[in-house]
Coordinates of C-alpha atoms in Angstrom, one line a residue:
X1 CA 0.9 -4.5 7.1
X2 CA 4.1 -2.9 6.5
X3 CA 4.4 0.9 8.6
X4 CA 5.0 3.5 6.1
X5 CA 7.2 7.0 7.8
X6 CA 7.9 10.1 6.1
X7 CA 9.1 13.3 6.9
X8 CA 6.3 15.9 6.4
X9 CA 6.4 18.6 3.5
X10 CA 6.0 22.5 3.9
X11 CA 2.8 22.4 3.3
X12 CA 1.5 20.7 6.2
X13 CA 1.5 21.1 9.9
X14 CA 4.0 18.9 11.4
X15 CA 3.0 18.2 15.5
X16 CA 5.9 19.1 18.1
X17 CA 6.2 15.2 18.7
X18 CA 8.5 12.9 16.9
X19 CA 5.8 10.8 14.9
X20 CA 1.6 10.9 14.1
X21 CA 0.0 8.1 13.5
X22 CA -2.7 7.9 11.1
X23 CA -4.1 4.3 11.0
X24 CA -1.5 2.3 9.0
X25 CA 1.0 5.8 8.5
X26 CA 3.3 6.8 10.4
X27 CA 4.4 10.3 10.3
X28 CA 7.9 11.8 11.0
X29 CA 9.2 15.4 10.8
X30 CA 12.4 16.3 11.1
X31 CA 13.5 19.3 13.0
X32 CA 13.8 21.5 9.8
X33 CA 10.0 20.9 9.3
X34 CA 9.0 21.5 12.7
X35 CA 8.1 25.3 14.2
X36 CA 10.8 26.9 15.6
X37 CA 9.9 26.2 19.4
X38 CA 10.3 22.2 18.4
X39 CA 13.4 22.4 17.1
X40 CA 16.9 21.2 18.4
X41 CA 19.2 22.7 15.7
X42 CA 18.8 25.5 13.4
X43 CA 17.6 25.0 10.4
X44 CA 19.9 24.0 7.3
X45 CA 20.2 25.1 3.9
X46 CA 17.9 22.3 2.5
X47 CA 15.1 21.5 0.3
X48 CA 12.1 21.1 3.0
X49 CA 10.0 18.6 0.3
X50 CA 12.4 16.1 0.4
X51 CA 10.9 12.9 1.9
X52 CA 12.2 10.3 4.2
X53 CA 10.4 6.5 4.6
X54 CA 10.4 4.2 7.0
X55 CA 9.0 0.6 6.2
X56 CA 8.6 -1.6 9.2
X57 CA 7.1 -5.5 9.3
X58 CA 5.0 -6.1 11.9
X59 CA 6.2 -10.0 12.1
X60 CA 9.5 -9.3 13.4
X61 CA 10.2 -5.5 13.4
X62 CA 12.7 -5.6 10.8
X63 CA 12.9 -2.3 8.9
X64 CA 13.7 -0.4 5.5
X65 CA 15.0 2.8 4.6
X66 CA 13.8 4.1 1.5
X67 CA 15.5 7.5 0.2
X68 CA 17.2 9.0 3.6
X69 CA 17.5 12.6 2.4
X70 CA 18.3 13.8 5.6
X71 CA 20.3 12.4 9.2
X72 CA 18.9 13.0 12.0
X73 CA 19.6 11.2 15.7
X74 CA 15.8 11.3 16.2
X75 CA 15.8 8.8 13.6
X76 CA 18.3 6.5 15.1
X77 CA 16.2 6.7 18.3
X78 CA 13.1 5.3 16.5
X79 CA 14.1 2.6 15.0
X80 CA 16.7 1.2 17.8
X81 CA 13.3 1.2 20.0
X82 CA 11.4 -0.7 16.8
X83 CA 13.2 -2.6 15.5
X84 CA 16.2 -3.6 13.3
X85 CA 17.4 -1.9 10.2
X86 CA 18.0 -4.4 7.8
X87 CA 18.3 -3.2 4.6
X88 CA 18.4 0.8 2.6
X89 CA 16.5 1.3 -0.4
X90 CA 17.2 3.9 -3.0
X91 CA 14.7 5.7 -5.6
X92 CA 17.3 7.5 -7.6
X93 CA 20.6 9.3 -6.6
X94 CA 20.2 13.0 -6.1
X95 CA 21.5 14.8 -2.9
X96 CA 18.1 15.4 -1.5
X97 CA 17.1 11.5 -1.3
X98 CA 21.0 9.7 -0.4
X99 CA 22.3 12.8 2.0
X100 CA 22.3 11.3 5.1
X101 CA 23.0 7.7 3.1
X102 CA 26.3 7.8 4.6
X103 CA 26.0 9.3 7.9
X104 CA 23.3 6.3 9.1
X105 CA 25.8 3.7 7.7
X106 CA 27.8 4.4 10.6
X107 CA 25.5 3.0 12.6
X108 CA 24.2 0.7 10.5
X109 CA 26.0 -2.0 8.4
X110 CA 23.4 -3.0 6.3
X111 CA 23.2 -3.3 2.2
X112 CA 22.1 -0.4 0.0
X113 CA 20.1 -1.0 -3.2
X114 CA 19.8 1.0 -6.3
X115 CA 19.7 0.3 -10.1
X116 CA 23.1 0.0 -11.8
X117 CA 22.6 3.1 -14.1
X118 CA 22.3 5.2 -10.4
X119 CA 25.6 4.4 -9.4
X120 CA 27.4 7.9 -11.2
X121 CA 24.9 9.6 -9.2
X122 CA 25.9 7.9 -6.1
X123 CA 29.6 8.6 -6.7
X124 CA 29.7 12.1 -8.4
X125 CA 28.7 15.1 -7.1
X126 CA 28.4 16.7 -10.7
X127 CA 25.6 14.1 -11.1
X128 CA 23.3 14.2 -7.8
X129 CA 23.5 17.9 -7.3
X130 CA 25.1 18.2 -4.2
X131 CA 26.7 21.5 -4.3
X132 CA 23.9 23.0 -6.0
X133 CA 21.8 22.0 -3.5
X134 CA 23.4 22.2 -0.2
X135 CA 26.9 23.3 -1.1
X136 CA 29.0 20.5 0.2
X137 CA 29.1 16.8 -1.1
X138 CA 26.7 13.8 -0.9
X139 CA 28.5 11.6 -2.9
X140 CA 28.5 8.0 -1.7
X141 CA 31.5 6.2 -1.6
X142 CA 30.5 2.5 -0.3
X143 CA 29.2 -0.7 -1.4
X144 CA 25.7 -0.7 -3.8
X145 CA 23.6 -3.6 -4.5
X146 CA 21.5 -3.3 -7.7
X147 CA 18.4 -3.9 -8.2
X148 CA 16.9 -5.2 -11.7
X149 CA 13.2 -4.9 -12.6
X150 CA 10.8 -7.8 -10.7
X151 CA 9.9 -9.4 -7.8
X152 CA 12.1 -9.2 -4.8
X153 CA 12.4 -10.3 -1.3
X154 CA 15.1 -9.0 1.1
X155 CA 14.4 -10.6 4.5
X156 CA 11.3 -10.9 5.2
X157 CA 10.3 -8.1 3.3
X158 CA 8.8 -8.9 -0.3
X159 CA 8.2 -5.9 -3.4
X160 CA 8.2 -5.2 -6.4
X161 CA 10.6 -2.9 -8.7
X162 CA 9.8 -1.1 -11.7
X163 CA 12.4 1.4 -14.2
X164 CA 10.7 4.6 -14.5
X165 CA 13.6 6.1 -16.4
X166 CA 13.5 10.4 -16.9
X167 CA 13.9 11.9 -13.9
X168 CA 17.1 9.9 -13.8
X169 CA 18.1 6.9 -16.1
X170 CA 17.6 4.4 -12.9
X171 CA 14.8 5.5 -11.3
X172 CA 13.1 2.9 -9.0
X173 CA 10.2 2.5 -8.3
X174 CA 9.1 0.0 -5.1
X175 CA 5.7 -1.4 -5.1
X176 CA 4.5 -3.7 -2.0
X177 CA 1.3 -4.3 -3.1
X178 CA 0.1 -6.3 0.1
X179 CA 0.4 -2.9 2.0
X180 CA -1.2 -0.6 -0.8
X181 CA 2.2 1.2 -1.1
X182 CA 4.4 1.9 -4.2
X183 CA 7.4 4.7 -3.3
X184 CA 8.1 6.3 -6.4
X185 CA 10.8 9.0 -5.8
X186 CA 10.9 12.0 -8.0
X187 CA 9.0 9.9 -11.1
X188 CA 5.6 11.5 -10.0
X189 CA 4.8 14.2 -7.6
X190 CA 1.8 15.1 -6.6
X191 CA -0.7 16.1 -9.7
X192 CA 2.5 16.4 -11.7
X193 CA 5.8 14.7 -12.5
X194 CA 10.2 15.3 -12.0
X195 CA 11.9 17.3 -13.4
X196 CA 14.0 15.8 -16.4
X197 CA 15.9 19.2 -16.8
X198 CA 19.3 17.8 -14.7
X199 CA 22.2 15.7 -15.9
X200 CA 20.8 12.5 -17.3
X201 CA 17.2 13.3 -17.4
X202 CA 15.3 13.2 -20.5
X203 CA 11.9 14.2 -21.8
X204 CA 10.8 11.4 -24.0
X205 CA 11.8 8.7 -21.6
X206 CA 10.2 10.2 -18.9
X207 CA 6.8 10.2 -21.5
X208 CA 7.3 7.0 -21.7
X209 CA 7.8 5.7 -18.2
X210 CA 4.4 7.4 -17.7
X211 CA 2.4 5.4 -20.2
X212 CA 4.3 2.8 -18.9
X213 CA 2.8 2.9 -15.3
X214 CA -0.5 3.6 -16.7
X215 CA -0.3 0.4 -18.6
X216 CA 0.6 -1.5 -15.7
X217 CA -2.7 -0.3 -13.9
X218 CA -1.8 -0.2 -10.0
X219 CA -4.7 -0.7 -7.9
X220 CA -6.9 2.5 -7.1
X221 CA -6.4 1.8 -3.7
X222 CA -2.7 2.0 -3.7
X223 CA -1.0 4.8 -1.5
X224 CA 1.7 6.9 -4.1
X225 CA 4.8 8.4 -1.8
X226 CA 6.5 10.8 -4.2
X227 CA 9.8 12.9 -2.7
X228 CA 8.4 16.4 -3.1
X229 CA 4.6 15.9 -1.8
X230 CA 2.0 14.4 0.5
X231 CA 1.2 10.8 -0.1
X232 CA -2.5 10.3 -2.1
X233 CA -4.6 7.2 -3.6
X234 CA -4.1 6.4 -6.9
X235 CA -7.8 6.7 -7.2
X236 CA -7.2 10.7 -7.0
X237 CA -4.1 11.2 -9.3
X238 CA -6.1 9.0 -11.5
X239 CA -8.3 11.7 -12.1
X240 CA -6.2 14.9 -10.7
X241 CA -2.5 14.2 -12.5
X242 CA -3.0 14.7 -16.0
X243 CA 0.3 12.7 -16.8
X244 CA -1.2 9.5 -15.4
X245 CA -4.9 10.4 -15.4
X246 CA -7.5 7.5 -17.1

């Protein structure tokens, strides 16, 4: 099964080690989630919800990125001694979930993915929030490859996407549903949903995408990772998120 990492969220209690395993999940804080005695650097002006992934295929240690929000060299340490990055993988295009998209690119020349209608978001700071959120910019300048909805395989690695516009006109979703996992971004967090207040987000689309992924009627079993909370079953938000419940 593919290895699922994320960073942890405020609410928990990160350990003082790099990653905790739980079964199949793989755990990893950065030092801005850590307590103070862990950390290496002081702590930044940052949104501490925002959520990094790691997927990792346990046939040849290739790996994914999915929304790096953050840079940090612990990072780079884990996967050079797991594996190889092959490929970056992209929710939606705010600051908090591309941030330290260009920084690992420098060590990394591998392909990024989005959908097309993320790409101002990508290259404007006026659109992914930058300076409101961190004061400096995280626009990306590179290469993007998009995404449309559907099955897709990049390496060895094979998922599903699905448009969840509202949060943002291109949000993503990716669904591996060998591995129980579907990443969702900011679509649906927690026991409630994004916001759909910034530049590009809108209400009634965001309505939609929700009856929309209650239509499509993912597996109870499946594993939700959201940007902005703790990763739960399906078979709970089913019954706890009123947006999506049954």
């Amino acid at each position: 099964n593919v290895t699922t990492s994320t960073r942890y969220t405020s609410r928990n209690s990160p350990p003082p080690s790099l990653a905790q395993r739980y079964g199949n999940l793989h755990i990893f804080p950065t030092p801005t989630a850590l307590p103070a005695a862990a950390r290496t650097k002081p702590m930044e002006p940052l949104n501490p919800c925002s959520f990094f992934f790691i997927t990792k295929s346990p046939f040849n240690n290739e790996i994914i990125l999915i929304d790096p929000g953050f840079f940090d060299e612990k990072i780079i340490e884990e996967i050079n001694n797991n594996g190889k990055l092959v490929a970056i993988l992209l929710t939606h295009g705010h600051a908090d979930h591309i941030r330290g998209l260009t920084k690992y690119l420098t060590y990394y020349n591998v392909p990024v993915y989005c959908h097309k209608n993320e790409e101002i978001y990508l290259k404007k700071d006026d659109y992914n929030c930058g300076y409101e959120i961190y004061g400096y910019s995280c626009s990306y300048k590179g290469n993007l490859n998009f995404l449309n909805t559907g099955k897709q395989k990049i390496s060895t690695f094979e998922f599903e996407t699905f448009l969840f516009p509202g949060h943002t006109p291109g949000s993503l979703a990716y669904y591996f549903p060998k591995d129980n996992a579907i990443f969702v971004g900011d679509f649906i967090i927690g026991y409630s949903v994004g916001r759909c207040d910034l530049k590009g987000g809108n209400e009634k689309e965001l309505m939609k995408s929700l009856t929309k992924f209650k239509q499509l009627n993912f597996p109870p079993e499946t594993i939700l990772y959201s940007g902005h909370d703790s990763p739960n079953y399906l078979k709970i938000l089913y019954k706890r998120n009123p947006f999506i419940s049954k």
